[in-house]
Amino acid sequence: MAGIQRVLTAWLMLLLLNTGVWAGTLTAARMWPSPDYTRVTLESDAPLNFRFFTLGNPERLVVDIEGLAQSETLAGLPALITPADPYVANVRSGLNRPGVMRLVFDLKTRVRPSVFALNPMGEYGHRLVIDLYAAASSESLAADRAVPGGSGSAGVPASAGNSASAFNRLILVAIDAGHGGEDPGAIGANGSREKHITLKVAKKLKEKIDAEPNMRAYLTRDGDYFIPLHERVNKARAVKADLFVSVHADAFMRPEARGSSVFALSENGASSAAARWLAKRENDADLIGGVNIDVKDKYLKRTLIDLSQTATINDSLRLADYVLKEIGEINSLHKDDVEQAGFAVLKAPDIPSILVETAFISNPEEEKRLNDEAYQDKLAGAILSGIKAYFDKHPPAGRTKVAREM
């Protein structure tokens, strides 16, 4: 009997294919688990129409997709799930009714799903993105993640002879490793991906900052997953960071371009054509990684309209200048001065923010250095030295801050 059912199912699918009911086939599938959410991306050779709903007892997400044909990629979805995924336990697929493929995600907890389609972009075709957040809002998730680095409090004793440790309270630095997950960032001549290099440098910088007696670091991402640009800003604001440092590895159309750069936000246009081009490329990260434009964010409106932030930009320029000088000691500089452009990731209205382009990953020589752990360590050390020099001259305000375990 089971054999007859398989034959009938196969015959029905063949009939539907021949009559044009099936609209597309999956060409790729990816799953990116992270502490904040799990992202599932289904890439197709044609647009996919869908509807979704959740079920309880047990918790499930059901996604019905019109015209999606069965394929090896679809059948291989369960193999993409990792045991450590905080949200997805299993996924099943099968024909629900003629012309409709049903995906059922068995969940480990109640979720708040966000499902949306994306048009072809860059190396990607038509995509259906399924984001699974914990039932609490994404803002609460960011706020609940405590300041990293172990227990501590305001008034940490200063180390003797270390002027950079003479701050009157604990300082928190938000470190943002550029790109991640669906968004690889720039790709080097030898295949290196910006998202991997930035995370390695960010982790080394965090380790160095956490070793300072009264400084702690917070990573906006600690793994290979995508975070929208405004959410990176939200995360820094939710933990009340004193500084925001976004780490990147530049790329340009000409492989001979080289050198490090440091950027601050500009309200009045970019400081050069190259800065304007770079800002547009970095701001396109949301288009590449995929953001649901229907999602409303309570911080985003304030972040985008509160650009009368002259004092914050001035502090950002001072910080950028100190960091640029330190990086200039270990690498050539693409420009001798701090540059400015409209980077979306620098638009926190109340946190001095800089974007560090560590080197040109598109330059084969610099790409090789960026992959060298010793050089990554030097980069992290130079950024920390610049941060400490900034605080030596511009001590933070004396508000209380308590560091808690992550």
CSV table of C-alpha atoms in Angstrom, one decimal, residues 320-331 333 378-379 381-389:
chain,number,residue,atom,x,y,z
A,320,ALA,CA,38.8,58.5,15.4
A,321,ASP,CA,41.9,60.7,15.4
A,322,TYR,CA,43.5,58.9,18.3
A,323,VAL,CA,42.7,55.5,16.8
A,324,LEU,CA,44.0,56.5,13.4
A,325,LYS,CA,47.3,57.7,14.8
A,326,GLU,CA,47.8,54.3,16.6
A,327,ILE,CA,46.9,52.3,13.5
A,328,GLY,CA,49.3,54.3,11.5
A,329,GLU,CA,52.1,52.9,13.6
A,330,ILE,CA,51.4,49.3,12.3
A,331,ASN,CA,50.1,49.9,8.8
A,333,LEU,CA,47.2,54.8,6.0
A,378,LYS,CA,48.5,44.2,16.5
A,379,LEU,CA,45.4,45.8,15.0
A,381,GLY,CA,46.2,46.5,20.3
A,382,ALA,CA,46.4,49.7,18.2
A,383,ILE,CA,42.6,50.3,18.5
A,384,LEU,CA,42.7,49.8,22.2
A,385,SER,CA,45.7,52.2,22.5
A,386,GLY,CA,43.7,54.8,20.6
A,387,ILE,CA,40.6,54.3,22.9
A,388,LYS,CA,42.8,54.7,26.0
A,389,ALA,CA,44.5,57.8,24.6
